[in-house]
């Protein structure tokens, strides 16, 4: 009873849990999925199975990709509906007006490249996804950017976990270090922006008038590059 579970038992729990948590975190952006991937990478790093880290990468990137596609599909249903949807409304509530305008501008200028990089930028995924929705990107075009974005995201947070695992001999120590680093990376910039916005007395973007360019599909269809039709 005092011994840790066998590697096969750990893997039987780790991979399904990793998939569910990452997919859920992609759909409901409150789960710290980066910390989940880094923690799983620490555990895999200390295992003797040669392909453990590869499996972590495949499971994490696949779950993130499916979650992103599912959320985008749900958002498109809201854009195409006269009454919108709670999924689209939830995305809009999480994005400040100035952040959305910046994401739309970058999307017009750089296209799919911005979508690929959005998962690597703290709090960058949802604004860019919302900009794609309001620009009425077809799902096939979104997939072209979401796939490499999820691969790069999984690789980045797995490297953080490998770093944490290599610095400590005990897996739990590496998990603590990896979680602390990922939370700092993902949450620090967003917290700083919120504190600056409050310090300047600016609204957080969840109320007030709709800016030019529109946050909803009621203003009419837009072209794929984000311009009003």
Short mmCIF file of C-alpha atoms in Angstrom, two decimals:
data_model
loop_
_atom_site.label_atom_id
_atom_site.label_comp_id
_atom_site.label_asym_id
_atom_site.label_seq_id
_atom_site.Cartn_x
_atom_site.Cartn_y
_atom_site.Cartn_z
CA UNK A 1 0.00 0.00 0.00
CA UNK A 2 2.94 2.31 0.61
CA UNK A 3 4.19 1.90 -2.94
CA UNK A 4 3.13 4.01 -5.91
CA UNK A 5 0.84 2.41 -8.49
CA UNK A 6 2.58 0.54 -11.29
CA UNK A 7 3.37 2.34 -14.52
CA UNK A 8 0.64 0.47 -16.35
CA UNK A 9 -1.89 1.57 -13.73
CA UNK A 10 -0.66 5.15 -13.94
CA UNK A 11 -1.00 5.15 -17.72
CA UNK A 12 -4.49 3.64 -17.53
CA UNK A 13 -5.55 6.64 -15.46
CA UNK A 14 -3.36 9.35 -16.97
CA UNK A 15 -4.28 9.16 -20.66
CA UNK A 16 -8.11 9.12 -20.32
CA UNK A 17 -7.96 11.79 -17.61
CA UNK A 18 -5.68 13.94 -19.73
CA UNK A 19 -7.98 13.65 -22.73
CA UNK A 20 -11.13 14.51 -20.77
CA UNK A 21 -9.59 17.45 -18.91
CA UNK A 22 -8.02 19.02 -22.00
CA UNK A 23 -11.14 18.57 -24.12
CA UNK A 24 -13.29 19.98 -21.32
CA UNK A 25 -10.89 22.88 -20.85
CA UNK A 26 -11.13 23.71 -24.55
CA UNK A 27 -14.93 23.82 -24.35
CA UNK A 28 -15.14 25.54 -20.96
CA UNK A 29 -12.12 27.85 -20.73
CA UNK A 30 -11.73 27.68 -16.96
CA UNK A 31 -9.74 24.47 -16.66
CA UNK A 32 -5.95 25.19 -16.65
CA UNK A 33 -5.23 22.75 -19.46
CA UNK A 34 -1.62 23.85 -19.82
CA UNK A 35 -0.93 22.82 -16.22
CA UNK A 36 -2.67 19.49 -16.86
CA UNK A 37 -0.43 18.73 -19.85
CA UNK A 38 2.73 19.80 -18.01
CA UNK A 39 1.84 17.64 -14.99
CA UNK A 40 1.19 14.62 -17.20
CA UNK A 41 4.52 15.22 -18.95
CA UNK A 42 6.33 15.23 -15.58
CA UNK A 43 4.82 11.86 -14.70
CA UNK A 44 5.66 10.46 -18.14
CA UNK A 45 9.22 11.79 -17.87
CA UNK A 46 9.83 9.67 -14.76
CA UNK A 47 8.42 6.52 -16.34
CA UNK A 48 10.53 3.93 -18.09
CA UNK A 49 8.14 3.47 -21.02
CA UNK A 50 9.98 4.89 -24.05
CA UNK A 51 6.86 6.25 -25.76
CA UNK A 52 5.14 7.73 -22.70
CA UNK A 53 5.97 11.32 -23.65
CA UNK A 54 4.86 10.73 -27.24
CA UNK A 55 1.52 9.42 -26.03
CA UNK A 56 1.07 12.49 -23.82
CA UNK A 57 1.72 14.74 -26.80
CA UNK A 58 -0.70 12.88 -29.08
CA UNK A 59 -3.49 12.70 -26.50
CA UNK A 60 -3.14 16.35 -25.43
CA UNK A 61 -3.00 17.80 -28.95
CA UNK A 62 -5.87 15.61 -30.19
CA UNK A 63 -8.09 16.52 -27.23
CA UNK A 64 -7.33 20.23 -27.63
CA UNK A 65 -8.08 20.05 -31.34
CA UNK A 66 -11.42 18.30 -30.85
CA UNK A 67 -12.37 20.75 -28.12
CA UNK A 68 -11.53 23.76 -30.27
CA UNK A 69 -13.49 22.42 -33.24
CA UNK A 70 -16.49 21.61 -31.06
CA UNK A 71 -16.47 25.08 -29.48
CA UNK A 72 -16.11 26.75 -32.88
CA UNK A 73 -18.99 24.71 -34.28
CA UNK A 74 -21.18 25.70 -31.34
CA UNK A 75 -20.18 29.32 -31.82
CA UNK A 76 -21.03 29.21 -35.53
CA UNK A 77 -24.51 27.97 -34.65
CA UNK A 78 -24.93 31.11 -32.56
CA UNK A 79 -23.63 33.38 -35.31
CA UNK A 80 -26.02 31.87 -37.84
CA UNK A 81 -28.99 32.03 -35.48
CA UNK A 82 -31.16 35.11 -35.06
CA UNK A 83 -31.24 34.60 -31.31
CA UNK A 84 -27.58 33.70 -30.95
CA UNK A 85 -26.57 31.01 -28.46
CA UNK A 86 -25.28 30.75 -24.93
CA UNK A 87 -21.94 29.50 -26.25
CA UNK A 88 -21.43 32.58 -28.40
CA UNK A 89 -22.61 34.82 -25.57
CA UNK A 90 -20.17 33.15 -23.19
CA UNK A 91 -17.30 33.80 -25.59
CA UNK A 92 -18.29 37.44 -26.01
CA UNK A 93 -18.47 37.96 -22.25
CA UNK A 94 -14.90 36.72 -21.84
CA UNK A 95 -13.42 39.17 -24.36
CA UNK A 96 -12.99 42.90 -23.78
CA UNK A 97 -13.98 45.20 -26.64
CA UNK A 98 -10.46 46.52 -27.21
CA UNK A 99 -9.04 43.00 -27.16
CA UNK A 100 -11.56 41.86 -29.75
CA UNK A 101 -10.81 44.83 -32.00
CA UNK A 102 -7.09 44.05 -31.81
CA UNK A 103 -7.73 40.38 -32.62
CA UNK A 104 -9.91 41.32 -35.60
CA UNK A 105 -7.27 43.70 -36.91
CA UNK A 106 -4.51 41.09 -36.65
CA UNK A 107 -6.76 38.50 -38.25
CA UNK A 108 -7.39 40.76 -41.24
CA UNK A 109 -3.67 41.46 -41.62
CA UNK A 110 -2.18 38.02 -41.02
CA UNK A 111 -5.00 35.50 -41.44
CA UNK A 112 -4.42 31.91 -40.32
CA UNK A 113 -1.02 32.76 -38.81
CA UNK A 114 -2.72 34.65 -35.99
CA UNK A 115 -4.92 31.64 -35.26
CA UNK A 116 -1.88 29.36 -35.08
CA UNK A 117 -0.11 31.67 -32.63
CA UNK A 118 -3.20 32.42 -30.54
CA UNK A 119 -2.87 29.24 -28.47
CA UNK A 120 0.69 30.14 -27.54
CA UNK A 121 -0.26 33.61 -26.31
CA UNK A 122 -1.72 33.71 -22.78
CA UNK A 123 -5.48 34.39 -23.01
CA UNK A 124 -5.15 34.66 -26.80
CA UNK A 125 -7.23 31.70 -27.96
CA UNK A 126 -10.74 32.96 -27.16
CA UNK A 127 -10.38 36.50 -28.64
CA UNK A 128 -9.03 35.13 -31.91
CA UNK A 129 -11.67 32.40 -32.05
CA UNK A 130 -14.38 35.01 -31.50
CA UNK A 131 -12.86 37.19 -34.22
CA UNK A 132 -12.97 34.19 -36.58
CA UNK A 133 -16.62 33.60 -35.69
CA UNK A 134 -17.66 37.20 -36.25
CA UNK A 135 -15.71 37.18 -39.53
CA UNK A 136 -17.70 34.09 -40.50
CA UNK A 137 -14.74 31.90 -41.21
CA UNK A 138 -15.90 28.50 -42.47
CA UNK A 139 -15.06 25.58 -40.21
CA UNK A 140 -12.67 24.12 -42.78
CA UNK A 141 -10.57 27.29 -42.74
CA UNK A 142 -10.58 27.36 -38.95
CA UNK A 143 -9.36 23.75 -38.89
CA UNK A 144 -6.31 24.67 -41.00
CA UNK A 145 -5.13 26.99 -38.25
CA UNK A 146 -6.43 25.04 -35.25
CA UNK A 147 -4.51 21.86 -36.04
CA UNK A 148 -0.96 23.33 -36.02
CA UNK A 149 -1.98 25.60 -33.14
CA UNK A 150 -2.92 22.62 -30.97
CA UNK A 151 0.24 20.73 -31.92
CA UNK A 152 2.43 23.71 -31.01
CA UNK A 153 0.49 24.27 -27.78
CA UNK A 154 0.83 20.65 -26.65
CA UNK A 155 4.54 20.60 -27.47
CA UNK A 156 5.18 23.85 -25.56
CA UNK A 157 3.50 22.78 -22.33
CA UNK A 158 4.98 19.31 -22.58
CA UNK A 159 8.43 20.88 -22.73
CA UNK A 160 7.61 22.81 -19.56
CA UNK A 161 6.71 19.52 -17.90
CA UNK A 162 9.91 17.87 -19.12
CA UNK A 163 11.89 20.79 -17.70
CA UNK A 164 10.16 20.44 -14.35
CA UNK A 165 10.70 16.69 -14.34
CA UNK A 166 14.40 17.02 -15.15
CA UNK A 167 15.03 19.50 -12.33
CA UNK A 168 13.67 17.30 -9.54
CA UNK A 169 14.12 13.65 -8.68
CA UNK A 170 10.65 13.27 -7.18
CA UNK A 171 7.73 13.46 -9.63
CA UNK A 172 5.54 15.46 -7.24
CA UNK A 173 8.21 18.16 -7.00
CA UNK A 174 8.34 18.44 -10.78
CA UNK A 175 4.54 18.61 -10.94
CA UNK A 176 4.47 21.47 -8.44
CA UNK A 177 7.15 23.35 -10.39
CA UNK A 178 5.44 22.76 -13.74
CA UNK A 179 2.02 23.81 -12.45
CA UNK A 180 3.42 26.96 -10.86
CA UNK A 181 5.21 27.92 -14.07
CA UNK A 182 2.23 27.26 -16.34
CA UNK A 183 -0.17 29.16 -14.07
CA UNK A 184 2.27 32.08 -14.01
CA UNK A 185 2.60 32.06 -17.80
CA UNK A 186 -1.11 31.67 -18.53
CA UNK A 187 -2.60 33.79 -15.77
CA UNK A 188 -0.02 36.49 -15.17
CA UNK A 189 -0.56 38.65 -18.27
CA UNK A 190 -4.36 38.50 -18.01
CA UNK A 191 -4.25 39.51 -14.35
CA UNK A 192 -1.88 42.36 -15.14
CA UNK A 193 -4.14 43.69 -17.91
CA UNK A 194 -7.17 43.53 -15.62
CA UNK A 195 -5.36 45.40 -12.86
CA UNK A 196 -4.23 48.08 -15.31
CA UNK A 197 -7.75 48.41 -16.72
CA UNK A 198 -9.21 48.84 -13.24
CA UNK A 199 -6.48 51.29 -12.30
CA UNK A 200 -7.33 53.46 -15.30
CA UNK A 201 -11.05 53.23 -14.57
CA UNK A 202 -11.85 51.57 -17.91
CA UNK A 203 -14.68 49.08 -18.32
CA UNK A 204 -13.76 45.43 -18.72
CA UNK A 205 -15.58 45.10 -22.06
CA UNK A 206 -18.50 43.04 -20.76
CA UNK A 207 -20.99 45.89 -20.98
CA UNK A 208 -21.57 49.18 -22.71
CA UNK A 209 -22.23 49.92 -26.36
CA UNK A 210 -21.11 47.64 -29.12
CA UNK A 211 -18.01 48.98 -30.91
CA UNK A 212 -17.80 49.60 -34.61
CA UNK A 213 -17.36 46.36 -36.45
CA UNK A 214 -19.92 44.66 -34.21
CA UNK A 215 -19.64 41.88 -31.69
CA UNK A 216 -22.68 40.05 -32.97
CA UNK A 217 -23.85 38.66 -36.27
CA UNK A 218 -26.89 40.96 -36.24
CA UNK A 219 -24.91 43.62 -38.07
CA UNK A 220 -24.90 41.53 -41.22
CA UNK A 221 -22.49 39.04 -42.81
CA UNK A 222 -18.82 39.69 -43.17
CA UNK A 223 -16.31 38.59 -45.72
CA UNK A 224 -13.70 35.90 -44.82
CA UNK A 225 -11.12 38.63 -44.20
CA UNK A 226 -13.34 40.22 -41.52
CA UNK A 227 -14.68 43.21 -43.51
CA UNK A 228 -18.37 44.02 -43.57
CA UNK A 229 -20.14 42.69 -46.65
#
